[in-house]
Amino acid sequence: MRAMRSVDRARAHAEDASVSRACGATARVARGGMCAARGVPEAIDGVARAASALDAPTRDACAAALTTVGAFVWVKAFDALAKRGVFSSALSRKLVHITSGTFYAATWPLFSASVDARWFAAFIPLAQGARLFAIGSGLIDNANAVKAVSREGGREELLKGPLYYTVVLAACAGAYWRTSPVGLVALTMMCGGDGFADIIGRRFGSGNPLPWNAQKSFAGSIGFIVGGFVVASGLLAYFDAFGFIDVVGATYVSTAVIACACALVESLPLTDFVDDNFSVALTAIALGTLLYV
């Protein structure tokens, strides 16, 4: 037990050092007028530095609250745009699918270097998952939530893809957190890859079905690879800028390989046995564990 506590303290000190280096680097870059070129988000970094004056539990609770409010506003913004006819409700759902998980991960630098910080972060999607379960199972009556999240209008739909989505987000935060590319890439393949596969497939998939699954298309699979790779690469560069992970050329090559493998898995006729949110994330985790060494 003492050894485990020592390891936890060492990890916490390492994250503290990473946060300090990232904040110091950001300040120097800002003074040199190069922050935009480096791609370090000043707003997030500024909030993180201001929050560093708080004790860890208070900072993490505030970060969790801020993330929850931000996620709520984010989803409501898409709902409002859909109601105004900017885009369809189906497209709105997929844009929320792509961006919600990415937004969630992007708030992780707000949390402290405490070993318990990841659990504050993981609580956010778990709470949303509990809400979806209550609505989907009929414990709570919320017609607006059913309409916003489901495809066909049935509350039982909330017990499948949407619920699984929150489980994967929580698992990535709890198991890998922000110091491993594995969880980040698994999360973004589920969000960006799967989301863009649906959008591109619906728009350009007619007439080019896959030989092994007529419900999927070459266009959709290409959309998965490109979308998943771009979103994953952006998030990896983001966390590299904060000093939590080290990203090199080989990291992006491995990410491209993972995107291709996940696209293949997503294209298989397996949805009657396992949801895409699980199959894609598990594929990314398995390959990421092997490739990100």
CSV table of C-alpha atoms in Angstrom, one decimal:
chain,number,residue,atom,x,y,z
A,1,MET,CA,0.0,0.0,0.0
A,2,ARG,CA,2.9,2.4,0.8
A,3,ALA,CA,4.4,1.6,-2.6
A,4,MET,CA,1.1,2.4,-4.3
A,5,ARG,CA,0.7,5.7,-2.5
A,6,SER,CA,4.3,6.6,-3.5
A,7,VAL,CA,3.5,5.9,-7.1
A,8,ASP,CA,0.3,8.0,-6.9
A,9,ARG,CA,2.2,10.8,-5.3
A,10,ALA,CA,4.9,10.5,-8.0
A,11,ARG,CA,2.3,10.7,-10.7
A,12,ALA,CA,0.7,13.7,-9.0
A,13,HIS,CA,4.1,15.5,-8.8
A,14,ALA,CA,4.7,14.7,-12.4
A,15,GLU,CA,1.4,16.2,-13.5
A,16,ASP,CA,2.1,19.2,-11.3
A,17,ALA,CA,5.4,19.7,-13.2
A,18,SER,CA,3.6,19.2,-16.5
A,19,VAL,CA,1.0,21.8,-15.6
A,20,SER,CA,3.7,24.2,-14.4
A,21,ARG,CA,5.8,23.7,-17.6
A,22,ALA,CA,2.7,24.2,-19.8
A,23,CYS,CA,1.6,27.3,-18.0
A,24,GLY,CA,5.1,28.8,-18.0
A,25,ALA,CA,5.5,28.0,-21.7
A,26,THR,CA,2.1,29.5,-22.5
A,27,ALA,CA,3.1,32.7,-20.7
A,28,ARG,CA,6.4,33.0,-22.6
A,29,VAL,CA,4.6,32.3,-25.9
A,30,ALA,CA,2.0,34.9,-25.2
A,31,ARG,CA,4.6,37.5,-24.4
A,32,GLY,CA,6.3,36.7,-27.8
A,33,GLY,CA,3.0,37.0,-29.6
A,34,MET,CA,3.1,33.3,-30.8
A,35,CYS,CA,0.4,31.7,-28.8
A,36,ALA,CA,-1.9,31.3,-31.8
A,37,ALA,CA,0.9,29.7,-33.8
A,38,ARG,CA,1.6,27.3,-31.0
A,39,GLY,CA,-2.1,26.4,-30.8
A,40,VAL,CA,-2.3,26.7,-27.0
A,41,PRO,CA,-5.9,27.8,-26.1
A,42,GLU,CA,-5.4,30.9,-24.0
A,43,ALA,CA,-8.8,30.9,-22.4
A,44,ILE,CA,-8.5,27.3,-21.0
A,45,ASP,CA,-4.9,27.9,-20.0
A,46,GLY,CA,-5.8,31.2,-18.2
A,47,VAL,CA,-8.6,29.5,-16.3
A,48,ALA,CA,-6.3,26.6,-15.3
A,49,ARG,CA,-3.7,29.0,-14.0
A,50,ALA,CA,-6.2,31.0,-12.0
A,51,ALA,CA,-7.7,27.7,-10.6
A,52,SER,CA,-4.2,26.6,-9.5
A,53,ALA,CA,-4.6,28.8,-6.4
A,54,LEU,CA,-7.4,26.6,-5.2
A,55,ASP,CA,-7.0,23.4,-3.2
A,56,ALA,CA,-7.4,20.2,-5.4
A,57,PRO,CA,-10.9,19.1,-4.3
A,58,THR,CA,-12.3,22.7,-4.7
A,59,ARG,CA,-10.6,23.1,-8.1
A,60,ASP,CA,-11.9,19.8,-9.4
A,61,ALA,CA,-15.4,20.4,-8.2
A,62,CYS,CA,-15.4,23.8,-9.9
A,63,ALA,CA,-13.9,22.3,-13.1
A,64,ALA,CA,-16.6,19.6,-13.1
A,65,ALA,CA,-19.4,22.2,-12.6
A,66,LEU,CA,-18.0,24.4,-15.3
A,67,THR,CA,-17.7,21.5,-17.7
A,68,THR,CA,-21.3,20.4,-16.9
A,69,VAL,CA,-22.6,23.9,-17.6
A,70,GLY,CA,-20.6,24.3,-20.7
A,71,ALA,CA,-21.7,20.9,-22.1
A,72,PHE,CA,-25.4,21.8,-21.4
A,73,VAL,CA,-25.0,25.2,-23.2
A,74,TRP,CA,-23.2,23.5,-26.1
A,75,VAL,CA,-26.0,20.9,-26.7
A,76,LYS,CA,-28.7,23.6,-26.3
A,77,ALA,CA,-26.9,25.8,-28.9
A,78,PHE,CA,-27.2,22.9,-31.5
A,79,ASP,CA,-30.8,22.4,-30.6
A,80,ALA,CA,-31.6,26.1,-31.2
A,81,LEU,CA,-29.8,26.0,-34.5
A,82,ALA,CA,-31.7,23.0,-35.6
A,83,LYS,CA,-35.0,24.6,-34.6
A,84,ARG,CA,-34.1,27.6,-36.7
A,85,GLY,CA,-33.5,25.4,-39.7
A,86,VAL,CA,-29.8,25.9,-39.9
A,87,PHE,CA,-29.5,22.2,-40.2
A,88,SER,CA,-31.7,19.1,-39.7
A,89,SER,CA,-32.3,17.5,-36.4
A,90,ALA,CA,-30.4,14.4,-37.6
A,91,LEU,CA,-27.4,16.4,-38.5
A,92,SER,CA,-27.7,18.2,-35.2
A,93,ARG,CA,-27.5,14.9,-33.3
A,94,LYS,CA,-24.4,13.8,-35.2
A,95,LEU,CA,-22.7,17.2,-34.6
A,96,VAL,CA,-23.4,16.8,-30.9
A,97,HIS,CA,-22.1,13.3,-31.1
A,98,ILE,CA,-18.8,14.6,-32.7
A,99,THR,CA,-18.3,17.6,-30.5
A,100,SER,CA,-19.6,16.8,-27.1
A,101,GLY,CA,-17.0,14.2,-26.2
A,102,THR,CA,-14.3,16.3,-27.8
A,103,PHE,CA,-15.4,19.3,-25.8
A,104,TYR,CA,-15.5,17.2,-22.6
A,105,ALA,CA,-11.9,16.0,-23.1
A,106,ALA,CA,-10.8,19.6,-23.9
A,107,THR,CA,-11.8,20.7,-20.4
A,108,TRP,CA,-9.5,18.1,-18.7
A,109,PRO,CA,-6.6,20.7,-18.3
A,110,LEU,CA,-9.0,22.6,-15.9
A,111,PHE,CA,-8.7,19.8,-13.4
A,112,SER,CA,-6.0,19.6,-10.8
A,113,ALA,CA,-3.0,17.2,-10.7
A,114,SER,CA,-4.6,15.2,-7.9
A,115,VAL,CA,-4.9,11.5,-8.4
A,116,ASP,CA,-8.6,11.9,-7.7
A,117,ALA,CA,-9.1,14.5,-10.4
A,118,ARG,CA,-10.0,12.0,-13.0
A,119,TRP,CA,-12.9,10.7,-10.9
A,120,PHE,CA,-14.4,14.2,-10.7
A,121,ALA,CA,-14.2,14.3,-14.5
A,122,ALA,CA,-15.6,10.8,-15.0
A,123,PHE,CA,-18.6,11.7,-12.8
A,124,ILE,CA,-19.9,14.1,-15.4
A,125,PRO,CA,-20.7,11.6,-18.1
A,126,LEU,CA,-21.7,9.0,-15.5
A,127,ALA,CA,-24.3,11.5,-14.2
A,128,GLN,CA,-25.6,12.1,-17.7
A,129,GLY,CA,-25.7,8.3,-18.2
A,130,ALA,CA,-27.8,7.9,-15.1
A,131,ARG,CA,-30.2,10.5,-16.4
A,132,LEU,CA,-30.4,8.8,-19.8
A,133,PHE,CA,-31.1,5.5,-18.0
A,134,ALA,CA,-33.8,7.0,-15.9
A,135,ILE,CA,-35.5,8.5,-18.9
A,136,GLY,CA,-35.1,5.5,-21.1
A,137,SER,CA,-36.4,3.1,-18.5
A,138,GLY,CA,-39.4,5.3,-17.8
A,139,LEU,CA,-38.4,6.4,-14.3
A,140,ILE,CA,-38.4,10.0,-15.5
A,141,ASP,CA,-40.7,11.5,-18.1
A,142,ASN,CA,-38.8,13.8,-20.4
A,143,ALA,CA,-40.3,14.0,-23.9
A,144,ASN,CA,-37.9,16.7,-25.0
A,145,ALA,CA,-34.8,14.7,-24.1
A,146,VAL,CA,-36.3,11.7,-26.0
A,147,LYS,CA,-36.9,13.8,-29.0
A,148,ALA,CA,-33.5,15.4,-28.9
A,149,VAL,CA,-31.5,12.2,-28.5
A,150,SER,CA,-33.4,9.4,-30.2
A,151,ARG,CA,-33.6,8.7,-33.9
A,152,GLU,CA,-37.1,7.2,-34.1
A,153,GLY,CA,-38.7,8.9,-31.1
A,154,GLY,CA,-38.7,5.9,-28.7
A,155,ARG,CA,-37.4,6.4,-25.2
A,156,GLU,CA,-35.8,2.9,-25.2
A,157,GLU,CA,-33.3,4.2,-27.7
A,158,LEU,CA,-31.7,6.2,-24.9
A,159,LEU,CA,-30.7,2.9,-23.3
A,160,LYS,CA,-28.4,2.0,-26.2
A,161,GLY,CA,-26.1,4.3,-28.2
A,162,PRO,CA,-26.5,7.5,-26.1
A,163,LEU,CA,-26.0,5.6,-22.8
A,164,TYR,CA,-23.0,3.6,-24.2
A,165,TYR,CA,-21.5,6.9,-25.3
A,166,THR,CA,-21.4,8.3,-21.8
A,167,VAL,CA,-20.0,5.0,-20.5
A,168,VAL,CA,-17.1,5.2,-23.0
A,169,LEU,CA,-16.4,8.8,-22.0
A,170,ALA,CA,-16.3,7.9,-18.3
A,171,ALA,CA,-14.1,4.9,-18.9
A,172,CYS,CA,-11.6,6.8,-21.0
A,173,ALA,CA,-11.3,9.5,-18.3
A,174,GLY,CA,-11.1,7.0,-15.4
A,175,ALA,CA,-8.7,4.5,-17.0
A,176,TYR,CA,-6.4,6.7,-19.1
A,177,TRP,CA,-7.0,10.3,-18.2
A,178,ARG,CA,-4.9,13.0,-19.9
A,179,THR,CA,-1.4,11.5,-19.7
A,180,SER,CA,-2.1,8.7,-22.2
A,181,PRO,CA,-2.9,9.0,-25.9
A,182,VAL,CA,-4.8,5.7,-25.7
A,183,GLY,CA,-8.0,7.1,-24.1
A,184,LEU,CA,-7.9,10.3,-26.1
A,185,VAL,CA,-7.8,8.5,-29.4
A,186,ALA,CA,-10.4,5.9,-28.3
A,187,LEU,CA,-12.7,8.8,-27.4
A,188,THR,CA,-12.2,10.7,-30.6
A,189,MET,CA,-12.6,7.7,-32.8
A,190,MET,CA,-16.0,7.1,-31.2
A,191,CYS,CA,-16.9,10.8,-31.5
A,192,GLY,CA,-15.2,12.1,-34.6
A,193,GLY,CA,-14.8,8.9,-36.7
A,194,ASP,CA,-18.2,7.4,-36.1
A,195,GLY,CA,-19.9,10.8,-36.3
A,196,PHE,CA,-18.3,11.8,-39.6
A,197,ALA,CA,-18.9,8.3,-41.1
A,198,ASP,CA,-22.6,8.8,-40.6
A,199,ILE,CA,-22.7,12.4,-42.0
A,200,ILE,CA,-20.5,11.7,-45.0
A,201,GLY,CA,-22.1,8.3,-45.6
A,202,ARG,CA,-25.6,9.8,-45.7
A,203,ARG,CA,-24.5,12.6,-48.1
A,204,PHE,CA,-22.2,10.7,-50.5
A,205,GLY,CA,-22.8,7.0,-49.7
A,206,SER,CA,-25.5,6.4,-52.3
A,207,GLY,CA,-24.2,4.1,-55.1
A,208,ASN,CA,-21.0,2.9,-53.3
A,209,PRO,CA,-22.1,0.3,-50.8
A,210,LEU,CA,-19.4,-1.9,-49.2
A,211,PRO,CA,-19.4,-5.5,-50.5
A,212,TRP,CA,-19.5,-6.9,-47.0
A,213,ASN,CA,-22.2,-4.6,-45.7
A,214,ALA,CA,-24.7,-2.9,-48.0
A,215,GLN,CA,-25.8,-0.7,-45.1
A,216,LYS,CA,-22.4,1.0,-45.1
A,217,SER,CA,-20.6,2.8,-47.9
A,218,PHE,CA,-17.0,3.6,-49.0
A,219,ALA,CA,-17.8,7.2,-48.6
A,220,GLY,CA,-18.8,6.7,-45.0
A,221,SER,CA,-15.6,4.7,-44.3
A,222,ILE,CA,-13.4,7.4,-45.8
A,223,GLY,CA,-15.3,9.9,-43.7
A,224,PHE,CA,-14.6,7.9,-40.6
A,225,ILE,CA,-10.8,7.7,-41.4
A,226,VAL,CA,-10.4,11.3,-42.2
A,227,GLY,CA,-12.7,12.6,-39.5
A,228,GLY,CA,-11.4,10.3,-36.8
A,229,PHE,CA,-7.8,11.1,-37.7
A,230,VAL,CA,-8.3,14.9,-37.8
A,231,VAL,CA,-10.2,15.1,-34.5
A,232,ALA,CA,-7.8,12.7,-32.8
A,233,SER,CA,-4.7,14.5,-34.1
A,234,GLY,CA,-6.1,17.9,-33.0
A,235,LEU,CA,-6.8,16.6,-29.5
A,236,LEU,CA,-3.4,15.0,-29.3
A,237,ALA,CA,-1.7,18.3,-30.3
A,238,TYR,CA,-3.8,20.1,-27.8
A,239,PHE,CA,-2.7,17.9,-24.9
A,240,ASP,CA,0.9,18.0,-26.1
A,241,ALA,CA,0.7,21.8,-26.0
A,242,PHE,CA,-0.2,21.6,-22.3
A,243,GLY,CA,2.7,19.2,-21.6
A,244,PHE,CA,0.6,16.2,-20.6
A,245,ILE,CA,1.7,14.0,-23.4
A,246,ASP,CA,4.6,13.9,-25.9
A,247,VAL,CA,3.4,13.8,-29.6
A,248,VAL,CA,5.9,13.0,-32.4
A,249,GLY,CA,5.6,11.9,-36.0
A,250,ALA,CA,5.2,8.3,-35.1
A,251,THR,CA,2.2,9.2,-32.9
A,252,TYR,CA,0.3,10.5,-35.9
A,253,VAL,CA,1.3,7.5,-38.0
A,254,SER,CA,-0.1,5.2,-35.3
A,255,THR,CA,-3.2,7.3,-35.1
A,256,ALA,CA,-3.8,6.9,-38.8
A,257,VAL,CA,-3.4,3.1,-38.5
A,258,ILE,CA,-6.0,3.1,-35.6
A,259,ALA,CA,-8.4,5.2,-37.7
A,260,CYS,CA,-8.3,2.8,-40.6
A,261,ALA,CA,-8.8,-0.2,-38.3
A,262,CYS,CA,-11.7,1.4,-36.4
A,263,ALA,CA,-13.3,2.3,-39.8
A,264,LEU,CA,-13.1,-1.3,-40.8
A,265,VAL,CA,-14.7,-2.5,-37.5
A,266,GLU,CA,-17.4,0.2,-37.8
A,267,SER,CA,-18.2,-1.1,-41.3
A,268,LEU,CA,-18.8,-4.7,-40.3
A,269,PRO,CA,-22.3,-6.0,-39.8
A,270,LEU,CA,-22.0,-6.3,-36.1
A,271,THR,CA,-24.6,-3.8,-34.8
A,272,ASP,CA,-27.0,-6.6,-33.8
A,273,PHE,CA,-24.3,-7.9,-31.4
A,274,VAL,CA,-22.3,-4.9,-30.3
A,275,ASP,CA,-22.9,-1.1,-30.5
A,276,ASP,CA,-20.5,0.9,-32.6
A,277,ASN,CA,-19.6,3.1,-29.6
A,278,PHE,CA,-18.2,0.0,-27.9
A,279,SER,CA,-16.6,-1.8,-30.8
A,280,VAL,CA,-14.8,1.3,-32.1
A,281,ALA,CA,-13.6,2.4,-28.7
A,282,LEU,CA,-12.3,-1.1,-27.8
A,283,THR,CA,-10.5,-1.4,-31.1
A,284,ALA,CA,-8.8,1.9,-30.6
A,285,ILE,CA,-7.8,0.9,-27.0
A,286,ALA,CA,-6.4,-2.4,-28.1
A,287,LEU,CA,-4.4,-1.0,-31.0
A,288,GLY,CA,-3.4,2.1,-29.0
A,289,THR,CA,-2.0,0.0,-26.2
A,290,LEU,CA,0.2,-1.8,-28.7
A,291,LEU,CA,1.2,1.2,-30.9
A,292,TYR,CA,1.7,4.1,-28.4
A,293,VAL,CA,4.8,2.8,-26.7
